[in-house]
Amino acid sequence: VVFGFAARVLKRDLHPSVFLSSLVLTFLAMAAVEVKLFDKWSYDVSINDVSLADYVTVNQAGRMKSYLPHTAGRYTLKRFRKATCPVVERLTNSLMMHGRNNGKKVLATRIVQQTLEIVALLTDKNPLQVLVDAVIKSGPREDATRVGGAGTARRQAVDVSPLRRVNSAIYMITQGARAAAFRNPKTIAECLANEIINASKESSNSYAIKKKDEIERVAKSNR
């Protein structure tokens, strides 16, 4: 549209003031259109855990909303900057693991799109909301760490920071899906969809929930 108006200005068919007003109206119309993930699912999502509200990045600012989970942001340049990366993009990036999958972001994006389609069909809910619930419920709240020097080392239970909870949840969800899809006729998208749905329900069928319970059980025994 813009290039068409510009061509008419150059041909002297259109006055520059009319061109500028048309340009402003075009941009206002673009701004009025709601941005949806894959042009299908709304970013109108609630984060039920107050402690994770700043770390599960979905709709905290307008720039967080994009049509694709591929913002090409430089999230590893500075410590903690990855907390501002949209949660769907973090899931996409987490799929690109184990050497042979490194850098295949278009493939990972397509897998995530298929996964969200399956989640929407099986749950009749906004798949973005289901994913956010799964991430909130899969992150361990307590862990055990090594304390003491050589010879006198023991394990001590500690609280887990909100960012690490989100990191662990995303990692365990994708790890469970990858393990389920390996040597299985089911596609990775189907396995990831099942993992996300089970995790959002806190079902024991979820790999991420089982790992979370195991981590918290070990931490409890080392209090």
JSON list of C-alpha atoms in Angstrom, two decimals:
[
{"chain": "A", "resi": 1, "resn": "VAL", "atom": "CA", "xyz": [0.00, 0.00, 0.00]},
{"chain": "A", "resi": 2, "resn": "VAL", "atom": "CA", "xyz": [2.75, 2.44, 1.07]},
{"chain": "A", "resi": 3, "resn": "PHE", "atom": "CA", "xyz": [4.88, 1.71, -2.03]},
{"chain": "A", "resi": 4, "resn": "GLY", "atom": "CA", "xyz": [1.83, 2.21, -4.26]},
{"chain": "A", "resi": 5, "resn": "PHE", "atom": "CA", "xyz": [1.16, 5.65, -2.77]},
{"chain": "A", "resi": 6, "resn": "ALA", "atom": "CA", "xyz": [4.87, 6.54, -3.05]},
{"chain": "A", "resi": 7, "resn": "ALA", "atom": "CA", "xyz": [4.90, 5.61, -6.75]},
{"chain": "A", "resi": 8, "resn": "ARG", "atom": "CA", "xyz": [1.89, 7.87, -7.36]},
{"chain": "A", "resi": 9, "resn": "VAL", "atom": "CA", "xyz": [3.65, 10.76, -5.58]},
{"chain": "A", "resi": 10, "resn": "LEU", "atom": "CA", "xyz": [6.69, 10.31, -7.83]},
{"chain": "A", "resi": 11, "resn": "LYS", "atom": "CA", "xyz": [4.44, 10.33, -10.90]},
{"chain": "A", "resi": 12, "resn": "ARG", "atom": "CA", "xyz": [2.83, 13.52, -9.49]},
{"chain": "A", "resi": 13, "resn": "ASP", "atom": "CA", "xyz": [-0.58, 11.76, -9.40]},
{"chain": "A", "resi": 14, "resn": "LEU", "atom": "CA", "xyz": [-0.83, 12.30, -5.63]},
{"chain": "A", "resi": 15, "resn": "HIS", "atom": "CA", "xyz": [-0.05, 15.35, -3.47]},
{"chain": "A", "resi": 16, "resn": "PRO", "atom": "CA", "xyz": [2.61, 14.71, -0.74]},
{"chain": "A", "resi": 17, "resn": "SER", "atom": "CA", "xyz": [0.21, 15.86, 2.03]},
{"chain": "A", "resi": 18, "resn": "VAL", "atom": "CA", "xyz": [-2.37, 13.27, 0.91]},
{"chain": "A", "resi": 19, "resn": "PHE", "atom": "CA", "xyz": [0.40, 10.65, 0.85]},
{"chain": "A", "resi": 20, "resn": "LEU", "atom": "CA", "xyz": [1.44, 11.49, 4.43]},
{"chain": "A", "resi": 21, "resn": "SER", "atom": "CA", "xyz": [-2.13, 11.38, 5.75]},
{"chain": "A", "resi": 22, "resn": "SER", "atom": "CA", "xyz": [-2.67, 8.01, 3.98]},
{"chain": "A", "resi": 23, "resn": "LEU", "atom": "CA", "xyz": [0.56, 6.71, 5.54]},
{"chain": "A", "resi": 24, "resn": "VAL", "atom": "CA", "xyz": [-0.57, 7.73, 9.03]},
{"chain": "A", "resi": 25, "resn": "LEU", "atom": "CA", "xyz": [-3.98, 6.08, 8.54]},
{"chain": "A", "resi": 26, "resn": "THR", "atom": "CA", "xyz": [-2.33, 2.88, 7.29]},
{"chain": "A", "resi": 27, "resn": "PHE", "atom": "CA", "xyz": [-0.10, 2.65, 10.35]},
{"chain": "A", "resi": 28, "resn": "LEU", "atom": "CA", "xyz": [-3.03, 3.38, 12.69]},
{"chain": "A", "resi": 29, "resn": "ALA", "atom": "CA", "xyz": [-5.02, 0.57, 11.04]},
{"chain": "A", "resi": 30, "resn": "MET", "atom": "CA", "xyz": [-2.06, -1.80, 11.48]},
{"chain": "A", "resi": 31, "resn": "ALA", "atom": "CA", "xyz": [-1.80, -0.80, 15.16]},
{"chain": "A", "resi": 32, "resn": "ALA", "atom": "CA", "xyz": [-5.50, -1.49, 15.72]},
{"chain": "A", "resi": 33, "resn": "VAL", "atom": "CA", "xyz": [-5.20, -5.12, 14.56]},
{"chain": "A", "resi": 34, "resn": "GLU", "atom": "CA", "xyz": [-4.76, -7.51, 17.50]},
{"chain": "A", "resi": 35, "resn": "VAL", "atom": "CA", "xyz": [-1.52, -9.48, 17.33]},
{"chain": "A", "resi": 36, "resn": "LYS", "atom": "CA", "xyz": [-2.16, -13.20, 17.80]},
{"chain": "A", "resi": 37, "resn": "LEU", "atom": "CA", "xyz": [0.27, -16.09, 18.07]},
{"chain": "A", "resi": 38, "resn": "PHE", "atom": "CA", "xyz": [0.44, -17.78, 14.63]},
{"chain": "A", "resi": 39, "resn": "ASP", "atom": "CA", "xyz": [-2.45, -15.40, 13.81]},
{"chain": "A", "resi": 40, "resn": "LYS", "atom": "CA", "xyz": [-4.78, -17.75, 15.72]},
{"chain": "A", "resi": 41, "resn": "TRP", "atom": "CA", "xyz": [-4.42, -17.57, 19.51]},
{"chain": "A", "resi": 42, "resn": "SER", "atom": "CA", "xyz": [-4.91, -14.54, 21.70]},
{"chain": "A", "resi": 43, "resn": "TYR", "atom": "CA", "xyz": [-2.25, -13.31, 24.12]},
{"chain": "A", "resi": 44, "resn": "ASP", "atom": "CA", "xyz": [-4.99, -12.65, 26.68]},
{"chain": "A", "resi": 45, "resn": "VAL", "atom": "CA", "xyz": [-3.53, -15.04, 29.27]},
{"chain": "A", "resi": 46, "resn": "SER", "atom": "CA", "xyz": [-3.58, -14.98, 33.09]},
{"chain": "A", "resi": 47, "resn": "ILE", "atom": "CA", "xyz": [-0.54, -15.98, 35.17]},
{"chain": "A", "resi": 48, "resn": "ASN", "atom": "CA", "xyz": [-1.90, -17.45, 38.41]},
{"chain": "A", "resi": 49, "resn": "ASP", "atom": "CA", "xyz": [1.42, -17.56, 40.30]},
{"chain": "A", "resi": 50, "resn": "VAL", "atom": "CA", "xyz": [2.42, -14.07, 41.51]},
{"chain": "A", "resi": 51, "resn": "SER", "atom": "CA", "xyz": [6.08, -15.04, 41.97]},
{"chain": "A", "resi": 52, "resn": "LEU", "atom": "CA", "xyz": [6.40, -16.05, 38.28]},
{"chain": "A", "resi": 53, "resn": "ALA", "atom": "CA", "xyz": [4.49, -13.10, 36.79]},
{"chain": "A", "resi": 54, "resn": "ASP", "atom": "CA", "xyz": [7.73, -11.33, 35.77]},
{"chain": "A", "resi": 55, "resn": "TYR", "atom": "CA", "xyz": [9.42, -14.46, 34.41]},
{"chain": "A", "resi": 56, "resn": "VAL", "atom": "CA", "xyz": [6.71, -16.19, 32.35]},
{"chain": "A", "resi": 57, "resn": "THR", "atom": "CA", "xyz": [6.76, -13.57, 29.61]},
{"chain": "A", "resi": 58, "resn": "VAL", "atom": "CA", "xyz": [3.55, -13.56, 27.57]},
{"chain": "A", "resi": 59, "resn": "ASN", "atom": "CA", "xyz": [1.81, -10.18, 27.41]},
{"chain": "A", "resi": 60, "resn": "GLN", "atom": "CA", "xyz": [3.64, -7.93, 29.88]},
{"chain": "A", "resi": 61, "resn": "ALA", "atom": "CA", "xyz": [4.38, -5.41, 27.13]},
{"chain": "A", "resi": 62, "resn": "GLY", "atom": "CA", "xyz": [3.24, -4.84, 23.56]},
{"chain": "A", "resi": 63, "resn": "ARG", "atom": "CA", "xyz": [6.62, -5.82, 22.15]},
{"chain": "A", "resi": 64, "resn": "MET", "atom": "CA", "xyz": [6.30, -9.28, 23.74]},
{"chain": "A", "resi": 65, "resn": "LYS", "atom": "CA", "xyz": [3.43, -10.07, 21.38]},
{"chain": "A", "resi": 66, "resn": "SER", "atom": "CA", "xyz": [4.46, -11.44, 18.00]},
{"chain": "A", "resi": 67, "resn": "TYR", "atom": "CA", "xyz": [2.92, -13.59, 15.29]},
{"chain": "A", "resi": 68, "resn": "LEU", "atom": "CA", "xyz": [5.81, -16.09, 15.44]},
{"chain": "A", "resi": 69, "resn": "PRO", "atom": "CA", "xyz": [8.02, -17.30, 18.31]},
{"chain": "A", "resi": 70, "resn": "HIS", "atom": "CA", "xyz": [11.03, -16.03, 16.38]},
{"chain": "A", "resi": 71, "resn": "THR", "atom": "CA", "xyz": [11.92, -12.52, 17.57]},
{"chain": "A", "resi": 72, "resn": "ALA", "atom": "CA", "xyz": [15.68, -12.84, 16.82]},
{"chain": "A", "resi": 73, "resn": "GLY", "atom": "CA", "xyz": [16.38, -11.10, 20.15]},
{"chain": "A", "resi": 74, "resn": "ARG", "atom": "CA", "xyz": [19.86, -11.19, 21.70]},
{"chain": "A", "resi": 75, "resn": "TYR", "atom": "CA", "xyz": [18.76, -12.68, 25.00]},
{"chain": "A", "resi": 76, "resn": "THR", "atom": "CA", "xyz": [22.08, -14.23, 26.06]},
{"chain": "A", "resi": 77, "resn": "LEU", "atom": "CA", "xyz": [24.19, -11.05, 25.89]},
{"chain": "A", "resi": 78, "resn": "LYS", "atom": "CA", "xyz": [23.48, -10.11, 29.48]},
{"chain": "A", "resi": 79, "resn": "ARG", "atom": "CA", "xyz": [22.66, -12.11, 32.59]},
{"chain": "A", "resi": 80, "resn": "PHE", "atom": "CA", "xyz": [18.91, -12.49, 33.30]},
{"chain": "A", "resi": 81, "resn": "ARG", "atom": "CA", "xyz": [17.95, -10.93, 29.95]},
{"chain": "A", "resi": 82, "resn": "LYS", "atom": "CA", "xyz": [16.45, -14.25, 28.86]},
{"chain": "A", "resi": 83, "resn": "ALA", "atom": "CA", "xyz": [13.66, -13.60, 31.38]},
{"chain": "A", "resi": 84, "resn": "THR", "atom": "CA", "xyz": [12.27, -11.09, 28.85]},
{"chain": "A", "resi": 85, "resn": "CYS", "atom": "CA", "xyz": [12.16, -13.69, 26.06]},
{"chain": "A", "resi": 86, "resn": "PRO", "atom": "CA", "xyz": [8.55, -14.77, 25.27]},
{"chain": "A", "resi": 87, "resn": "VAL", "atom": "CA", "xyz": [7.76, -18.14, 26.88]},
{"chain": "A", "resi": 88, "resn": "VAL", "atom": "CA", "xyz": [6.66, -19.72, 23.55]},
{"chain": "A", "resi": 89, "resn": "GLU", "atom": "CA", "xyz": [9.99, -18.74, 22.00]},
{"chain": "A", "resi": 90, "resn": "ARG", "atom": "CA", "xyz": [11.85, -20.22, 24.98]},
{"chain": "A", "resi": 91, "resn": "LEU", "atom": "CA", "xyz": [9.95, -23.49, 24.41]},
{"chain": "A", "resi": 92, "resn": "THR", "atom": "CA", "xyz": [10.90, -23.34, 20.71]},
{"chain": "A", "resi": 93, "resn": "ASN", "atom": "CA", "xyz": [14.57, -22.77, 21.56]},
{"chain": "A", "resi": 94, "resn": "SER", "atom": "CA", "xyz": [14.53, -25.62, 24.08]},
{"chain": "A", "resi": 95, "resn": "LEU", "atom": "CA", "xyz": [13.46, -28.03, 21.33]},
{"chain": "A", "resi": 96, "resn": "MET", "atom": "CA", "xyz": [16.69, -27.29, 19.42]},
{"chain": "A", "resi": 97, "resn": "MET", "atom": "CA", "xyz": [18.92, -29.61, 21.47]},
{"chain": "A", "resi": 98, "resn": "HIS", "atom": "CA", "xyz": [21.17, -32.63, 20.99]},
{"chain": "A", "resi": 99, "resn": "GLY", "atom": "CA", "xyz": [23.48, -31.55, 18.20]},
{"chain": "A", "resi": 100, "resn": "ARG", "atom": "CA", "xyz": [21.51, -32.74, 15.19]},
{"chain": "A", "resi": 101, "resn": "ASN", "atom": "CA", "xyz": [18.72, -30.26, 16.01]},
{"chain": "A", "resi": 102, "resn": "ASN", "atom": "CA", "xyz": [20.90, -27.23, 16.74]},
{"chain": "A", "resi": 103, "resn": "GLY", "atom": "CA", "xyz": [19.90, -24.08, 14.85]},
{"chain": "A", "resi": 104, "resn": "LYS", "atom": "CA", "xyz": [16.82, -25.59, 13.17]},
{"chain": "A", "resi": 105, "resn": "LYS", "atom": "CA", "xyz": [14.50, -22.90, 14.45]},
{"chain": "A", "resi": 106, "resn": "VAL", "atom": "CA", "xyz": [12.04, -22.98, 11.54]},
{"chain": "A", "resi": 107, "resn": "LEU", "atom": "CA", "xyz": [11.55, -26.71, 12.16]},
{"chain": "A", "resi": 108, "resn": "ALA", "atom": "CA", "xyz": [11.15, -26.08, 15.92]},
{"chain": "A", "resi": 109, "resn": "THR", "atom": "CA", "xyz": [8.64, -23.27, 15.22]},
{"chain": "A", "resi": 110, "resn": "ARG", "atom": "CA", "xyz": [6.56, -25.60, 13.03]},
{"chain": "A", "resi": 111, "resn": "ILE", "atom": "CA", "xyz": [6.61, -28.29, 15.76]},
{"chain": "A", "resi": 112, "resn": "VAL", "atom": "CA", "xyz": [5.40, -25.73, 18.34]},
{"chain": "A", "resi": 113, "resn": "GLN", "atom": "CA", "xyz": [2.60, -24.59, 16.00]},
{"chain": "A", "resi": 114, "resn": "GLN", "atom": "CA", "xyz": [1.44, -28.19, 15.46]},
{"chain": "A", "resi": 115, "resn": "THR", "atom": "CA", "xyz": [1.66, -28.79, 19.23]},
{"chain": "A", "resi": 116, "resn": "LEU", "atom": "CA", "xyz": [-0.55, -25.80, 20.02]},
{"chain": "A", "resi": 117, "resn": "GLU", "atom": "CA", "xyz": [-3.06, -26.94, 17.36]},
{"chain": "A", "resi": 118, "resn": "ILE", "atom": "CA", "xyz": [-3.29, -30.36, 19.07]},
{"chain": "A", "resi": 119, "resn": "VAL", "atom": "CA", "xyz": [-3.59, -28.78, 22.55]},
{"chain": "A", "resi": 120, "resn": "ALA", "atom": "CA", "xyz": [-6.42, -26.53, 21.32]},
{"chain": "A", "resi": 121, "resn": "LEU", "atom": "CA", "xyz": [-8.27, -29.52, 19.81]},
{"chain": "A", "resi": 122, "resn": "LEU", "atom": "CA", "xyz": [-7.90, -31.72, 22.90]},
{"chain": "A", "resi": 123, "resn": "THR", "atom": "CA", "xyz": [-8.68, -29.12, 25.58]},
{"chain": "A", "resi": 124, "resn": "ASP", "atom": "CA", "xyz": [-10.96, -26.55, 23.84]},
{"chain": "A", "resi": 125, "resn": "LYS", "atom": "CA", "xyz": [-8.92, -23.85, 25.61]},
{"chain": "A", "resi": 126, "resn": "ASN", "atom": "CA", "xyz": [-6.42, -21.23, 24.52]},
{"chain": "A", "resi": 127, "resn": "PRO", "atom": "CA", "xyz": [-3.26, -23.38, 24.13]},
{"chain": "A", "resi": 128, "resn": "LEU", "atom": "CA", "xyz": [-1.14, -20.44, 25.31]},
{"chain": "A", "resi": 129, "resn": "GLN", "atom": "CA", "xyz": [-2.99, -20.52, 28.65]},
{"chain": "A", "resi": 130, "resn": "VAL", "atom": "CA", "xyz": [-2.46, -24.29, 28.90]},
{"chain": "A", "resi": 131, "resn": "LEU", "atom": "CA", "xyz": [1.28, -23.85, 28.22]},
{"chain": "A", "resi": 132, "resn": "VAL", "atom": "CA", "xyz": [1.59, -21.10, 30.88]},
{"chain": "A", "resi": 133, "resn": "ASP", "atom": "CA", "xyz": [-0.21, -23.31, 33.44]},
{"chain": "A", "resi": 134, "resn": "ALA", "atom": "CA", "xyz": [2.10, -26.23, 32.56]},
{"chain": "A", "resi": 135, "resn": "VAL", "atom": "CA", "xyz": [5.23, -24.10, 33.06]},
{"chain": "A", "resi": 136, "resn": "ILE", "atom": "CA", "xyz": [3.94, -22.74, 36.40]},
{"chain": "A", "resi": 137, "resn": "LYS", "atom": "CA", "xyz": [3.11, -26.23, 37.73]},
{"chain": "A", "resi": 138, "resn": "SER", "atom": "CA", "xyz": [6.25, -28.02, 36.44]},
{"chain": "A", "resi": 139, "resn": "GLY", "atom": "CA", "xyz": [8.92, -25.87, 38.09]},
{"chain": "A", "resi": 140, "resn": "PRO", "atom": "CA", "xyz": [10.37, -27.30, 41.34]},
{"chain": "A", "resi": 141, "resn": "ARG", "atom": "CA", "xyz": [9.97, -24.94, 44.32]},
{"chain": "A", "resi": 142, "resn": "GLU", "atom": "CA", "xyz": [12.67, -26.56, 46.47]},
{"chain": "A", "resi": 143, "resn": "ASP", "atom": "CA", "xyz": [15.95, -28.25, 45.57]},
{"chain": "A", "resi": 144, "resn": "ALA", "atom": "CA", "xyz": [19.03, -29.70, 47.30]},
{"chain": "A", "resi": 145, "resn": "THR", "atom": "CA", "xyz": [22.55, -28.32, 46.83]},
{"chain": "A", "resi": 146, "resn": "ARG", "atom": "CA", "xyz": [26.02, -29.39, 48.04]},
{"chain": "A", "resi": 147, "resn": "VAL", "atom": "CA", "xyz": [27.28, -27.47, 51.04]},
{"chain": "A", "resi": 148, "resn": "GLY", "atom": "CA", "xyz": [30.74, -27.75, 52.65]},
{"chain": "A", "resi": 149, "resn": "GLY", "atom": "CA", "xyz": [34.27, -28.29, 51.44]},
{"chain": "A", "resi": 150, "resn": "ALA", "atom": "CA", "xyz": [36.17, -31.46, 50.56]},
{"chain": "A", "resi": 151, "resn": "GLY", "atom": "CA", "xyz": [35.56, -34.35, 52.91]},
{"chain": "A", "resi": 152, "resn": "THR", "atom": "CA", "xyz": [32.63, -32.80, 54.78]},
{"chain": "A", "resi": 153, "resn": "ALA", "atom": "CA", "xyz": [30.22, -32.18, 51.89]},
{"chain": "A", "resi": 154, "resn": "ARG", "atom": "CA", "xyz": [26.52, -32.67, 52.55]},
{"chain": "A", "resi": 155, "resn": "ARG", "atom": "CA", "xyz": [23.30, -31.77, 50.78]},
{"chain": "A", "resi": 156, "resn": "GLN", "atom": "CA", "xyz": [21.19, -28.87, 51.99]},
{"chain": "A", "resi": 157, "resn": "ALA", "atom": "CA", "xyz": [17.62, -27.98, 50.95]},
{"chain": "A", "resi": 158, "resn": "VAL", "atom": "CA", "xyz": [17.26, -24.52, 49.38]},
{"chain": "A", "resi": 159, "resn": "ASP", "atom": "CA", "xyz": [14.46, -22.47, 47.81]},
{"chain": "A", "resi": 160, "resn": "VAL", "atom": "CA", "xyz": [14.51, -22.20, 44.02]},
{"chain": "A", "resi": 161, "resn": "SER", "atom": "CA", "xyz": [14.49, -18.75, 42.39]},
{"chain": "A", "resi": 162, "resn": "PRO", "atom": "CA", "xyz": [11.55, -17.88, 40.08]},
{"chain": "A", "resi": 163, "resn": "LEU", "atom": "CA", "xyz": [13.75, -17.73, 36.95]},
{"chain": "A", "resi": 164, "resn": "ARG", "atom": "CA", "xyz": [15.27, -21.16, 37.66]},
{"chain": "A", "resi": 165, "resn": "ARG", "atom": "CA", "xyz": [11.77, -22.57, 38.19]},
{"chain": "A", "resi": 166, "resn": "VAL", "atom": "CA", "xyz": [10.76, -21.40, 34.71]},
{"chain": "A", "resi": 167, "resn": "ASN", "atom": "CA", "xyz": [14.07, -22.62, 33.19]},
{"chain": "A", "resi": 168, "resn": "SER", "atom": "CA", "xyz": [13.70, -26.08, 34.78]},
{"chain": "A", "resi": 169, "resn": "ALA", "atom": "CA", "xyz": [10.02, -26.38, 33.80]},
{"chain": "A", "resi": 170, "resn": "ILE", "atom": "CA", "xyz": [10.65, -25.60, 30.12]},
{"chain": "A", "resi": 171, "resn": "TYR", "atom": "CA", "xyz": [13.69, -27.90, 30.01]},
{"chain": "A", "resi": 172, "resn": "MET", "atom": "CA", "xyz": [11.86, -30.83, 31.65]},
{"chain": "A", "resi": 173, "resn": "ILE", "atom": "CA", "xyz": [8.75, -30.45, 29.44]},
{"chain": "A", "resi": 174, "resn": "THR", "atom": "CA", "xyz": [10.83, -30.63, 26.23]},
{"chain": "A", "resi": 175, "resn": "GLN", "atom": "CA", "xyz": [13.05, -33.38, 27.65]},
{"chain": "A", "resi": 176, "resn": "GLY", "atom": "CA", "xyz": [10.00, -35.51, 28.44]},
{"chain": "A", "resi": 177, "resn": "ALA", "atom": "CA", "xyz": [8.51, -34.94, 24.97]},
{"chain": "A", "resi": 178, "resn": "ARG", "atom": "CA", "xyz": [11.82, -35.81, 23.27]},
{"chain": "A", "resi": 179, "resn": "ALA", "atom": "CA", "xyz": [12.16, -39.04, 25.27]},
{"chain": "A", "resi": 180, "resn": "ALA", "atom": "CA", "xyz": [8.53, -40.02, 24.53]},
{"chain": "A", "resi": 181, "resn": "ALA", "atom": "CA", "xyz": [8.91, -39.42, 20.78]},
{"chain": "A", "resi": 182, "resn": "PHE", "atom": "CA", "xyz": [12.17, -41.37, 20.44]},
{"chain": "A", "resi": 183, "resn": "ARG", "atom": "CA", "xyz": [11.64, -44.71, 18.61]},
{"chain": "A", "resi": 184, "resn": "ASN", "atom": "CA", "xyz": [7.90, -44.13, 18.70]},
{"chain": "A", "resi": 185, "resn": "PRO", "atom": "CA", "xyz": [5.43, -43.79, 15.80]},
{"chain": "A", "resi": 186, "resn": "LYS", "atom": "CA", "xyz": [4.00, -40.71, 17.55]},
{"chain": "A", "resi": 187, "resn": "THR", "atom": "CA", "xyz": [5.34, -37.38, 16.28]},
{"chain": "A", "resi": 188, "resn": "ILE", "atom": "CA", "xyz": [7.27, -34.98, 18.52]},
{"chain": "A", "resi": 189, "resn": "ALA", "atom": "CA", "xyz": [4.33, -32.52, 18.27]},
{"chain": "A", "resi": 190, "resn": "GLU", "atom": "CA", "xyz": [1.88, -35.13, 19.65]},
{"chain": "A", "resi": 191, "resn": "CYS", "atom": "CA", "xyz": [4.25, -36.07, 22.48]},
{"chain": "A", "resi": 192, "resn": "LEU", "atom": "CA", "xyz": [4.89, -32.41, 23.37]},
{"chain": "A", "resi": 193, "resn": "ALA", "atom": "CA", "xyz": [1.13, -31.69, 23.35]},
{"chain": "A", "resi": 194, "resn": "ASN", "atom": "CA", "xyz": [0.47, -34.64, 25.71]},
{"chain": "A", "resi": 195, "resn": "GLU", "atom": "CA", "xyz": [3.30, -33.51, 28.01]},
{"chain": "A", "resi": 196, "resn": "ILE", "atom": "CA", "xyz": [1.97, -29.92, 28.17]},
{"chain": "A", "resi": 197, "resn": "ILE", "atom": "CA", "xyz": [-1.63, -31.04, 28.81]},
{"chain": "A", "resi": 198, "resn": "ASN", "atom": "CA", "xyz": [-0.60, -33.52, 31.54]},
{"chain": "A", "resi": 199, "resn": "ALA", "atom": "CA", "xyz": [1.71, -30.97, 33.17]},
{"chain": "A", "resi": 200, "resn": "SER", "atom": "CA", "xyz": [-1.04, -28.33, 33.19]},
{"chain": "A", "resi": 201, "resn": "LYS", "atom": "CA", "xyz": [-3.29, -30.81, 35.04]},
{"chain": "A", "resi": 202, "resn": "GLU", "atom": "CA", "xyz": [-0.44, -31.82, 37.40]},
{"chain": "A", "resi": 203, "resn": "SER", "atom": "CA", "xyz": [-0.94, -35.40, 36.22]},
{"chain": "A", "resi": 204, "resn": "SER", "atom": "CA", "xyz": [1.60, -38.05, 37.27]},
{"chain": "A", "resi": 205, "resn": "ASN", "atom": "CA", "xyz": [1.71, -39.15, 33.60]},
{"chain": "A", "resi": 206, "resn": "SER", "atom": "CA", "xyz": [3.79, -36.03, 32.91]},
{"chain": "A", "resi": 207, "resn": "TYR", "atom": "CA", "xyz": [7.58, -36.48, 32.87]},
{"chain": "A", "resi": 208, "resn": "ALA", "atom": "CA", "xyz": [8.06, -32.90, 34.12]},
{"chain": "A", "resi": 209, "resn": "ILE", "atom": "CA", "xyz": [5.70, -33.38, 37.09]},
{"chain": "A", "resi": 210, "resn": "LYS", "atom": "CA", "xyz": [7.39, -36.67, 38.04]},
{"chain": "A", "resi": 211, "resn": "LYS", "atom": "CA", "xyz": [10.85, -35.01, 37.95]},
{"chain": "A", "resi": 212, "resn": "LYS", "atom": "CA", "xyz": [9.57, -32.02, 39.94]},
{"chain": "A", "resi": 213, "resn": "ASP", "atom": "CA", "xyz": [8.12, -34.32, 42.65]},
{"chain": "A", "resi": 214, "resn": "GLU", "atom": "CA", "xyz": [11.37, -36.29, 42.77]},
{"chain": "A", "resi": 215, "resn": "ILE", "atom": "CA", "xyz": [13.49, -33.12, 43.17]},
{"chain": "A", "resi": 216, "resn": "GLU", "atom": "CA", "xyz": [11.21, -31.78, 45.90]},
{"chain": "A", "resi": 217, "resn": "ARG", "atom": "CA", "xyz": [11.18, -35.14, 47.72]},
{"chain": "A", "resi": 218, "resn": "VAL", "atom": "CA", "xyz": [15.01, -35.25, 47.79]},
{"chain": "A", "resi": 219, "resn": "ALA", "atom": "CA", "xyz": [15.09, -31.64, 49.03]},
{"chain": "A", "resi": 220, "resn": "LYS", "atom": "CA", "xyz": [12.59, -32.40, 51.79]},
{"chain": "A", "resi": 221, "resn": "SER", "atom": "CA", "xyz": [14.73, -35.28, 53.07]},
{"chain": "A", "resi": 222, "resn": "ASN", "atom": "CA", "xyz": [17.75, -32.94, 53.27]},
{"chain": "A", "resi": 223, "resn": "ARG", "atom": "CA", "xyz": [16.14, -30.06, 55.20]}
]
